């Protein structure tokens, strides 16, 4: 591992050395100007990585924020004679304010709805810039924007300007890197890869998206201010769509989530037209071709390719023999097992009634079994309790709290967690990190705290806590294995361990025994019994009667969205309607 | 006056509806957005101009050329920008079609130049006298041709075997494949049809409004607004949305004239009722719709399955 890391480190050192040497080799004033612009675009792309890379949202506002920053910086200098420092502050604040305003209607939209909505906003800003001629100079723009002056000294030029801009790029890259290398970065990865998993462990995915959006706006504003003070003209060109496309291309070509990707992408694509000057008018076509090829051939960009090549992504082999030494420990977090009371909830999808007036009482500390044929509404019920679906009426009470008023991540924070029928783990993350992110909500990990948590203490602490849970769950031996390489049965265990790491008071398990061998089922049943004794209420949805009957103290049977009966396992087994639901009416008639 | 405005709005709305249909057909078939759909309008306009420059003929005779050429463009675009990415998240297709749009736009730019060009009128430039008002023949022709294309599209999807296969693929690709439908072919065909409809819109629009290589972005936003208003995934909604957008666009700058403000046309009214202000208002309206009623005015809320 040390050797591999040093391989990556050597590559990074080489790249940084190359960047420092570049302006001394290519030192004509034209080359220096192109190099400076590359630094400015690197800042903008670093910003774009927050929203596009980390939050995984295709925002098409990065060009607009950049242009807005440029206009603010240019016009305040021209109209009021503001200094560079003053214009920068406003050029950052302006786009951030705009991001706050437009976040309300657009941020919750899914993928392409979001992309198109943000695109339209950009077109409106462009129109305003062109039409507001007295101030902005209309389509021709306004010349004479002063250069970057610091502390009353004359404006920076040539290599000093390049050094200043790249110095800011380095700081911006450092902040971006630091903010994402801890627990917050892992939370972003979960929210991006699997939003349901993120919500189930209390991660507020909308808040993460919001923060990413604001940071991308701030970086764009900064880049815009640097840009207008470098090119010394303000024109609507900065708001046009091709700036957005350029930044998108840089992020895709370089890599979406790695700071090096932004720098490499910006450096290459700003220099590309210079290198391919022979292409002349065709270079914009080449731009499109590069973007298309990058997204098809190297979806993780050049950095992704380098990482693959360096073998950092090679999966560690899972240990051959599973080490099963579960330890039972009384819970120490002071949470009590919770009671759940479902009152008259109904849920319809279009014309299909998935749940119809369902009421259930589940006392604290009980293992409650929920059975019913496929499509009877069991999973829908779990989705309603965990807040993924909003039932059309009724109440869901956890103790004396109405869960229907809470958003999914808040429900998880209240101590209600779940596992999924179709396993929602992050395959590219290790077992330990998959469990550690469940501590995100509990450790009060915060974007700004992670900024100055330079030793990533919080991530270390969460990993320690995750390790304890893994030991209790008997899968500590797998801690460093990526989840994608695990067997099905072990994945199930990891998912339960992740739920346990949240220290819940109520756990909803959706078909936990599905796909397990009979030995694994016995082990799981013992474990769930222990978890209950530790102080937890369990609701288990299951088809496997042999597994559930000895485990549950009470059970209910759902059919076509209606609770047909409720009682002890023995009562259910003898109930004619349960038999009919499971074996089909024909069997009863016959 | 009012009649003239109404006809202009109908003509523009009919062309927008063709574009929005292209957009919705692809969303339904692939659950991905073809960002280059706006560029298909532009490309259709230029196909018409190119053919007319070789063999001058009225616009209506150009229509078959545009349809065939655009079906080819659509098929090709599905091959380069959709199929290599079909098992990736929909956002990848969005990015790849942005790239496709850049390629289309700049290819046309190199071939034909950046200056706006006009395609021939469908039948002629004449005016028709109707009850005191004179009405452009082109407007009526545009409405007629668009209506024919929409009817043809409806007939294809509702009444033919291939239409059923297309709809089955859009509804549930896996199930369609299980029933022996070649889903990939159907999706490629959908791209072809979508491009043909949008390209036809290009022919219809490129006479009155001209066409330039960079028009695509503007058109994709129009399609998006129409679809947002009408409800995602609904063809009828898209058509209604397109008509509303066009009506607003045509009528808004005319409001001072309609309410008799012609004489006192001040600088303020010029700004307030400018095309730009209209566009901004339209977009603000869309943002409000998104905020208050994300499923669109005519749409039904669908919850995601977990």
Coordinates of N, CA and C in Angstrom, one line a residue, chain A residues 371-566:
Chain A
X371 N -45.8 -10.6 7.5 CA -45.8 -11.5 6.3 C -46.9 -11.1 5.3
X372 N -46.9 -11.8 4.2 CA -47.8 -11.5 3.2 C -47.2 -11.9 1.8
X373 N -48.1 -12.2 0.9 CA -47.6 -12.6 -0.5 C -46.9 -11.4 -1.2
X374 N -46.3 -11.7 -2.3 CA -45.7 -10.6 -3.1 C -46.7 -9.6 -3.5
X375 N -46.3 -8.3 -3.3 CA -47.2 -7.2 -3.8 C -48.3 -6.9 -2.7
X376 N -48.2 -7.5 -1.5 CA -49.2 -7.3 -0.5 C -49.1 -5.9 0.2
X377 N -47.9 -5.3 0.0 CA -47.8 -3.9 0.6 C -46.7 -3.9 1.7
X378 N -46.0 -5.0 1.9 CA -45.1 -5.0 3.1 C -44.0 -4.0 2.9
X379 N -43.3 -4.0 1.7 CA -42.2 -3.0 1.5 C -42.7 -1.6 1.5
X380 N -43.9 -1.4 1.0 CA -44.5 -0.1 0.9 C -44.7 0.4 2.4
X381 N -45.1 -0.5 3.3 CA -45.3 -0.1 4.6 C -44.0 0.4 5.2
X382 N -42.9 -0.4 5.0 CA -41.6 0.0 5.5 C -41.2 1.4 4.9
X383 N -41.5 1.5 3.6 CA -41.1 2.8 3.0 C -41.9 4.0 3.6
X384 N -43.1 3.7 4.0 CA -43.9 4.7 4.6 C -43.4 5.1 6.0
X385 N -43.0 4.1 6.8 CA -42.5 4.4 8.1 C -41.2 5.1 8.0
X386 N -40.3 4.7 7.0 CA -39.0 5.4 6.9 C -39.1 6.7 6.1
X387 N -40.3 7.1 5.7 CA -40.5 8.4 5.1 C -40.2 8.5 3.7
X388 N -39.9 7.4 3.0 CA -39.6 7.5 1.6 C -40.9 7.8 0.8
X389 N -42.0 7.2 1.3 CA -43.3 7.5 0.7 C -44.1 8.3 1.7
X390 N -45.0 9.1 1.2 CA -45.9 9.9 2.1 C -47.3 9.3 2.0
X391 N -47.8 8.6 3.0 CA -49.1 8.0 2.9 C -50.2 9.2 2.8
X392 N -51.3 8.8 2.1 CA -52.3 9.9 1.9 C -53.0 10.3 3.1
X393 N -53.1 9.4 4.1 CA -53.8 9.8 5.3 C -53.3 8.9 6.5
X394 N -53.8 9.2 7.7 CA -53.4 8.4 8.8 C -52.2 9.0 9.6
X395 N -51.7 8.2 10.6 CA -50.6 8.7 11.4 C -49.6 7.6 11.6
X396 N -48.4 7.9 11.8 CA -47.3 6.9 12.1 C -46.6 7.4 13.3
X397 N -46.9 6.9 14.5 CA -46.3 7.4 15.8 C -45.2 6.6 16.3
X398 N -44.0 7.3 16.5 CA -42.9 6.6 17.1 C -42.9 7.2 18.5
X399 N -43.3 6.4 19.5 CA -43.5 7.0 20.9 C -44.6 8.1 20.7
X400 N -44.3 9.3 21.0 CA -45.3 10.4 20.8 C -45.0 11.3 19.7
X401 N -44.1 10.8 18.8 CA -43.8 11.7 17.6 C -44.5 11.2 16.4
X402 N -45.0 12.1 15.6 CA -45.6 11.7 14.3 C -44.6 11.7 13.2
X403 N -44.2 10.5 12.8 CA -43.2 10.4 11.8 C -43.6 11.0 10.4
X404 N -44.9 11.1 10.2 CA -45.3 11.6 8.9 C -45.0 13.1 8.7
X405 N -44.7 13.8 9.8 CA -44.3 15.2 9.7 C -42.8 15.3 9.4
X406 N -42.1 14.2 9.5 CA -40.6 14.3 9.4 C -40.1 13.8 8.0
X407 N -39.0 14.4 7.6 CA -38.4 14.0 6.3 C -37.5 12.7 6.6
X408 N -37.2 11.9 5.5 CA -36.6 10.6 5.7 C -35.3 10.6 6.6
X409 N -34.4 11.6 6.3 CA -33.2 11.6 7.0 C -33.4 11.9 8.5
X410 N -34.5 12.8 8.8 CA -34.8 13.1 10.1 C -35.3 11.9 10.9
X411 N -36.1 11.1 10.2 CA -36.6 9.9 10.8 C -35.5 9.0 11.2
X412 N -34.5 8.9 10.3 CA -33.3 8.0 10.7 C -32.6 8.6 11.9
X413 N -32.6 9.9 12.0 CA -31.9 10.5 13.1 C -32.7 10.3 14.4
X414 N -34.0 10.2 14.3 CA -34.8 9.9 15.5 C -34.6 8.5 16.0
X415 N -33.9 7.7 15.2 CA -33.6 6.3 15.7 C -34.3 5.2 15.0
X416 N -34.9 5.6 13.8 CA -35.6 4.5 13.0 C -34.7 4.2 11.8
X417 N -34.2 3.0 11.7 CA -33.4 2.7 10.6 C -33.8 1.5 9.9
X418 N -33.3 1.1 8.8 CA -33.8 0.0 8.0 C -32.7 -0.6 7.2
X419 N -33.1 -1.8 6.7 CA -32.3 -2.5 5.7 C -33.2 -2.7 4.5
X420 N -32.5 -3.0 3.4 CA -33.3 -3.0 2.1 C -33.3 -4.4 1.6
X421 N -34.4 -4.7 0.9 CA -34.6 -6.0 0.2 C -33.5 -6.2 -0.8
X422 N -33.2 -5.2 -1.6 CA -32.2 -5.3 -2.6 C -30.9 -4.6 -2.3
X423 N -30.4 -4.8 -1.0 CA -29.1 -4.3 -0.6 C -28.7 -3.0 -1.2
X424 N -28.6 -2.0 -0.4 CA -28.1 -0.7 -0.8 C -26.8 -0.3 -0.1
X425 N -25.7 -0.9 -0.6 CA -24.4 -0.6 -0.1 C -23.6 0.1 -1.2
X426 N -22.6 0.8 -0.8 CA -21.7 1.4 -1.8 C -20.6 0.5 -2.1
X427 N -20.7 -0.1 -3.3 CA -19.8 -1.2 -3.7 C -18.3 -0.8 -3.7
X428 N -18.1 0.5 -4.1 CA -16.7 1.0 -4.2 C -16.0 1.3 -2.9
X429 N -16.8 1.3 -1.8 CA -16.3 1.7 -0.5 C -16.0 0.4 0.3
X430 N -15.0 0.6 1.2 CA -14.7 -0.6 2.1 C -15.9 -0.8 3.1
X431 N -15.9 -2.0 3.6 CA -16.9 -2.4 4.6 C -16.9 -1.4 5.8
X432 N -15.7 -1.0 6.2 CA -15.5 -0.1 7.4 C -16.2 1.2 7.0
X433 N -15.9 1.8 5.9 CA -16.4 3.1 5.5 C -17.9 3.0 5.3
X434 N -18.4 1.9 4.7 CA -19.8 1.8 4.6 C -20.5 1.9 5.9
X435 N -19.9 1.4 6.9 CA -20.5 1.4 8.3 C -20.2 2.8 8.9
X436 N -19.0 3.3 8.7 CA -18.6 4.5 9.3 C -19.5 5.7 8.9
X437 N -20.0 5.7 7.7 CA -20.8 6.9 7.3 C -22.1 6.9 8.0
X438 N -22.5 5.8 8.6 CA -23.7 5.8 9.4 C -23.5 6.7 10.7
X439 N -22.2 7.0 11.0 CA -21.9 7.8 12.1 C -22.0 9.3 11.7
X440 N -22.2 9.6 10.4 CA -22.2 11.0 9.9 C -23.1 11.8 10.7
X441 N -24.4 11.4 10.8 CA -25.4 12.2 11.5 C -25.0 12.3 13.0
X442 N -24.6 11.2 13.6 CA -24.3 11.2 15.0 C -23.1 12.0 15.4
X443 N -22.1 12.0 14.6 CA -20.9 12.8 15.0 C -21.0 14.3 14.7
X444 N -22.2 14.7 14.2 CA -22.4 16.1 13.9 C -21.3 16.5 12.9
X445 N -20.9 15.7 12.0 CA -20.0 16.0 10.9 C -20.6 17.2 10.2
X446 N -19.8 18.1 9.8 CA -20.2 19.4 9.3 C -19.2 19.8 8.3
X447 N -19.8 20.4 7.2 CA -18.9 20.9 6.1 C -17.7 21.7 6.6
X448 N -18.1 22.7 7.4 CA -17.1 23.7 7.9 C -16.1 23.1 8.9
X449 N -16.7 22.2 9.7 CA -15.8 21.5 10.7 C -14.8 20.6 10.0
X450 N -15.2 20.0 8.9 CA -14.2 19.1 8.2 C -13.2 20.0 7.5
X451 N -13.5 21.3 7.3 CA -12.5 22.1 6.7 C -11.3 22.3 7.5
X452 N -11.5 22.5 8.9 CA -10.3 22.7 9.7 C -9.9 21.4 10.5
X453 N -10.6 20.3 10.2 CA -10.3 19.1 10.8 C -9.1 18.5 10.0
X454 N -8.0 19.1 10.0 CA -6.9 18.8 9.1 C -6.4 17.4 9.2
X455 N -6.6 16.8 10.4 CA -6.1 15.4 10.5 C -7.2 14.4 10.3
X456 N -8.4 14.9 9.9 CA -9.5 14.0 9.7 C -9.8 13.2 10.9
X457 N -9.8 13.9 12.1 CA -10.1 13.2 13.3 C -11.5 12.6 13.3
X458 N -12.4 13.3 12.8 CA -13.8 12.9 12.8 C -14.0 11.6 12.0
X459 N -13.3 11.5 10.9 CA -13.4 10.3 10.1 C -12.8 9.2 10.8
X460 N -11.6 9.4 11.5 CA -10.9 8.4 12.3 C -11.9 7.9 13.4
X461 N -12.5 8.8 14.1 CA -13.4 8.5 15.2 C -14.6 7.6 14.6
X462 N -15.2 8.0 13.5 CA -16.3 7.3 13.0 C -15.8 5.9 12.6
X463 N -14.6 5.8 12.0 CA -14.1 4.5 11.6 C -13.8 3.6 12.8
X464 N -13.4 4.2 13.9 CA -13.2 3.4 15.2 C -14.5 2.8 15.6
X465 N -15.5 3.7 15.6 CA -16.9 3.3 16.1 C -17.4 2.2 15.2
X466 N -17.1 2.4 13.9 CA -17.6 1.4 12.9 C -16.9 0.1 13.2
X467 N -15.6 0.1 13.5 CA -14.9 -1.1 13.8 C -15.5 -1.8 15.0
X468 N -15.9 -1.1 16.0 CA -16.5 -1.7 17.2 C -17.8 -2.5 16.7
X469 N -18.6 -1.8 15.9 CA -19.8 -2.4 15.4 C -19.5 -3.7 14.6
X470 N -18.5 -3.6 13.7 CA -18.1 -4.7 12.9 C -17.6 -5.9 13.8
X471 N -16.9 -5.6 14.8 CA -16.5 -6.7 15.7 C -17.7 -7.3 16.4
X472 N -18.6 -6.5 16.8 CA -19.9 -7.0 17.4 C -20.6 -7.9 16.4
X473 N -20.5 -7.5 15.1 CA -21.3 -8.2 14.1 C -20.5 -9.4 13.5
X474 N -19.3 -9.6 14.0 CA -18.5 -10.8 13.5 C -18.0 -10.6 12.1
X475 N -17.8 -9.4 11.6 CA -17.3 -9.2 10.3 C -16.1 -8.3 10.2
X476 N -15.5 -8.1 11.4 CA -14.3 -7.2 11.5 C -13.2 -7.6 10.5
X477 N -13.1 -8.9 10.2 CA -12.1 -9.4 9.3 C -12.3 -8.8 7.9
X478 N -13.5 -8.3 7.5 CA -13.7 -7.8 6.2 C -13.5 -6.3 6.1
X479 N -13.2 -5.7 7.2 CA -13.2 -4.2 7.3 C -12.6 -3.5 6.1
X480 N -11.5 -4.0 5.6 CA -10.8 -3.2 4.6 C -11.2 -3.7 3.2
X481 N -12.2 -4.6 3.1 CA -12.6 -5.2 1.8 C -13.6 -4.2 1.2
X482 N -13.5 -4.0 -0.1 CA -14.6 -3.2 -0.8 C -15.9 -4.1 -0.9
X483 N -17.0 -3.4 -0.6 CA -18.2 -4.2 -0.5 C -18.6 -4.9 -1.8
X484 N -18.2 -4.4 -2.9 CA -18.5 -5.0 -4.2 C -18.0 -6.4 -4.3
X485 N -16.9 -6.7 -3.6 CA -16.4 -8.1 -3.7 C -16.9 -9.1 -2.7
X486 N -17.9 -8.7 -1.9 CA -18.3 -9.6 -0.8 C -19.4 -10.6 -1.3
X487 N -19.5 -11.7 -0.6 CA -20.6 -12.6 -0.9 C -21.9 -12.0 -0.4
X488 N -23.0 -12.5 -1.0 CA -24.3 -12.0 -0.7 C -24.6 -12.0 0.8
X489 N -24.3 -13.1 1.5 CA -24.6 -13.2 2.9 C -23.9 -12.2 3.7
X490 N -22.6 -12.0 3.3 CA -21.8 -11.0 4.1 C -22.3 -9.6 3.8
X491 N -22.8 -9.3 2.6 CA -23.3 -8.0 2.3 C -24.5 -7.7 3.2
X492 N -25.4 -8.8 3.4 CA -26.5 -8.6 4.3 C -26.1 -8.2 5.7
X493 N -25.0 -8.9 6.2 CA -24.5 -8.5 7.5 C -24.0 -7.1 7.6
X494 N -23.3 -6.7 6.5 CA -22.8 -5.3 6.5 C -23.9 -4.3 6.6
X495 N -25.0 -4.6 5.9 CA -26.1 -3.7 5.9 C -26.7 -3.6 7.3
X496 N -26.8 -4.8 7.9 CA -27.4 -4.7 9.3 C -26.4 -4.0 10.2
X497 N -25.1 -4.2 10.0 CA -24.1 -3.5 10.8 C -24.2 -2.0 10.6
X498 N -24.4 -1.6 9.4 CA -24.6 -0.2 9.1 C -25.8 0.4 9.9
X499 N -26.9 -0.4 9.8 CA -28.0 0.1 10.6 C -27.8 0.2 12.1
X500 N -27.0 -0.8 12.6 CA -26.7 -0.8 14.0 C -25.8 0.4 14.4
X501 N -24.9 0.8 13.5 CA -24.0 1.9 13.8 C -24.7 3.2 14.0
X502 N -26.0 3.2 13.6 CA -26.8 4.4 13.8 C -27.3 4.4 15.3
X503 N -27.1 3.4 16.0 CA -27.7 3.2 17.4 C -29.2 3.5 17.4
X504 N -29.9 2.7 16.6 CA -31.3 3.0 16.5 C -32.2 2.5 17.6
X505 N -33.4 2.9 17.7 CA -34.3 2.3 18.7 C -35.4 1.5 18.0
X506 N -35.4 1.6 16.7 CA -36.4 0.8 16.0 C -35.7 0.4 14.6
X507 N -35.7 -0.9 14.3 CA -35.0 -1.3 13.1 C -36.0 -2.0 12.2
X508 N -36.1 -1.6 11.0 CA -37.0 -2.3 10.0 C -36.2 -3.1 9.1
X509 N -36.4 -4.4 9.0 CA -35.6 -5.2 8.1 C -36.5 -5.8 7.0
X510 N -36.1 -5.5 5.8 CA -36.9 -6.0 4.6 C -36.3 -7.3 4.1
X511 N -36.9 -8.4 4.4 CA -36.5 -9.7 3.9 C -35.0 -10.0 4.2
X512 N -34.6 -9.9 5.5 CA -33.2 -10.1 5.8 C -32.7 -11.5 5.5
X513 N -33.5 -12.5 5.5 CA -33.0 -13.9 5.3 C -33.0 -14.3 3.9
X514 N -33.5 -13.5 3.0 CA -33.6 -13.9 1.6 C -32.2 -14.1 1.1
X515 N -32.0 -15.3 0.4 CA -30.8 -15.6 -0.2 C -29.7 -16.1 0.7
X516 N -30.0 -16.3 2.0 CA -29.0 -16.9 2.9 C -29.2 -18.4 3.0
X517 N -28.0 -19.1 3.3 CA -28.0 -20.5 3.5 C -28.7 -20.8 4.9
X518 N -29.1 -22.0 5.1 CA -29.8 -22.3 6.4 C -28.9 -22.0 7.6
X519 N -27.6 -22.3 7.4 CA -26.6 -22.0 8.5 C -26.6 -20.5 8.8
X520 N -26.5 -19.7 7.7 CA -26.5 -18.3 7.8 C -27.8 -17.8 8.4
X521 N -28.9 -18.4 8.0 CA -30.2 -18.0 8.6 C -30.2 -18.2 10.1
X522 N -29.7 -19.3 10.6 CA -29.7 -19.6 12.0 C -28.9 -18.6 12.7
X523 N -27.7 -18.3 12.2 CA -26.8 -17.3 12.7 C -27.5 -15.9 12.8
X524 N -28.2 -15.6 11.7 CA -28.9 -14.3 11.7 C -30.0 -14.2 12.7
X525 N -30.7 -15.3 12.9 CA -31.8 -15.3 13.8 C -31.2 -15.1 15.2
X526 N -30.1 -15.8 15.6 CA -29.5 -15.6 16.9 C -29.1 -14.1 17.1
X527 N -28.5 -13.6 16.0 CA -28.0 -12.2 16.1 C -29.2 -11.2 16.3
X528 N -30.3 -11.4 15.6 CA -31.4 -10.5 15.7 C -32.0 -10.6 17.1
X529 N -32.0 -11.9 17.7 CA -32.5 -12.1 19.0 C -31.6 -11.3 20.0
X530 N -30.3 -11.3 19.8 CA -29.3 -10.6 20.6 C -29.6 -9.1 20.5
X531 N -29.8 -8.6 19.3 CA -30.0 -7.2 19.0 C -31.2 -6.7 19.8
X532 N -32.3 -7.6 19.8 CA -33.5 -7.2 20.5 C -33.2 -7.1 22.0
X533 N -32.4 -8.1 22.6 CA -32.1 -8.1 24.0 C -31.2 -6.9 24.3
X534 N -30.4 -6.5 23.4 CA -29.6 -5.3 23.6 C -30.4 -4.0 23.8
X535 N -31.7 -4.1 23.4 CA -32.6 -2.9 23.6 C -33.0 -2.3 22.3
X536 N -33.8 -3.0 21.5 CA -34.2 -2.5 20.3 C -35.6 -3.1 19.9
X537 N -36.4 -2.4 19.2 CA -37.6 -2.9 18.6 C -37.3 -3.3 17.1
X538 N -37.7 -4.5 16.7 CA -37.4 -4.9 15.4 C -38.7 -5.2 14.6
X539 N -38.8 -4.7 13.4 CA -39.9 -5.1 12.5 C -39.3 -5.9 11.3
X540 N -39.7 -7.1 11.2 CA -39.1 -7.9 10.1 C -40.1 -8.3 9.1
X541 N -39.9 -7.9 7.9 CA -40.7 -8.3 6.7 C -40.0 -9.6 6.2
X542 N -40.8 -10.7 6.0 CA -40.2 -11.9 5.6 C -41.2 -12.8 4.9
X543 N -40.7 -13.6 4.0 CA -41.5 -14.7 3.4 C -41.2 -16.0 4.1
X544 N -40.0 -16.1 4.6 CA -39.5 -17.4 5.1 C -40.1 -17.6 6.5
X545 N -41.2 -18.4 6.5 CA -41.9 -18.7 7.8 C -41.0 -19.4 8.8
X546 N -40.3 -20.4 8.3 CA -39.4 -21.1 9.1 C -38.4 -20.3 9.9
X547 N -38.0 -19.2 9.3 CA -37.1 -18.3 9.9 C -37.8 -17.4 10.9
X548 N -39.0 -16.9 10.5 CA -39.6 -15.8 11.2 C -40.4 -16.4 12.4
X549 N -41.1 -17.5 12.3 CA -42.0 -18.0 13.3 C -41.3 -18.1 14.7
X550 N -40.1 -18.8 14.8 CA -39.5 -18.9 16.1 C -39.0 -17.6 16.7
X551 N -38.8 -16.6 15.8 CA -38.2 -15.3 16.1 C -39.2 -14.3 16.7
X552 N -40.3 -14.2 16.0 CA -41.2 -13.1 16.3 C -42.1 -13.4 17.5
X553 N -42.4 -12.4 18.2 CA -43.3 -12.6 19.3 C -44.8 -12.3 18.9
X554 N -44.9 -11.4 17.9 CA -46.2 -11.2 17.3 C -46.0 -11.0 15.8
X555 N -47.1 -11.2 15.1 CA -47.0 -11.1 13.6 C -48.3 -10.6 13.1
X556 N -48.2 -10.0 11.9 CA -49.4 -9.6 11.1 C -49.2 -10.0 9.7
X557 N -50.4 -10.3 9.1 CA -50.3 -10.7 7.7 C -51.1 -9.7 6.8
X558 N -50.3 -9.2 5.8 CA -50.9 -8.3 4.8 C -51.3 -9.0 3.6
X559 N -52.4 -8.6 3.0 CA -52.8 -9.1 1.7 C -53.5 -8.0 0.9
X560 N -53.1 -7.7 -0.3 CA -53.7 -6.6 -1.0 C -53.8 -5.3 -0.2
X561 N -52.8 -5.0 0.5 CA -52.7 -3.7 1.2 C -53.6 -3.7 2.5
X562 N -54.2 -4.8 2.9 CA -55.0 -4.8 4.1 C -54.5 -5.8 5.1
X563 N -54.5 -5.4 6.4 CA -54.1 -6.3 7.4 C -55.2 -7.4 7.6
X564 N -54.9 -8.6 7.3 CA -56.0 -9.6 7.4 C -56.1 -10.2 8.8
X565 N -54.9 -10.3 9.4 CA -55.0 -10.8 10.8 C -53.7 -10.4 11.5
X566 N -53.8 -10.5 12.9 CA -52.6 -10.1 13.7 C -52.7 -11.0 14.9

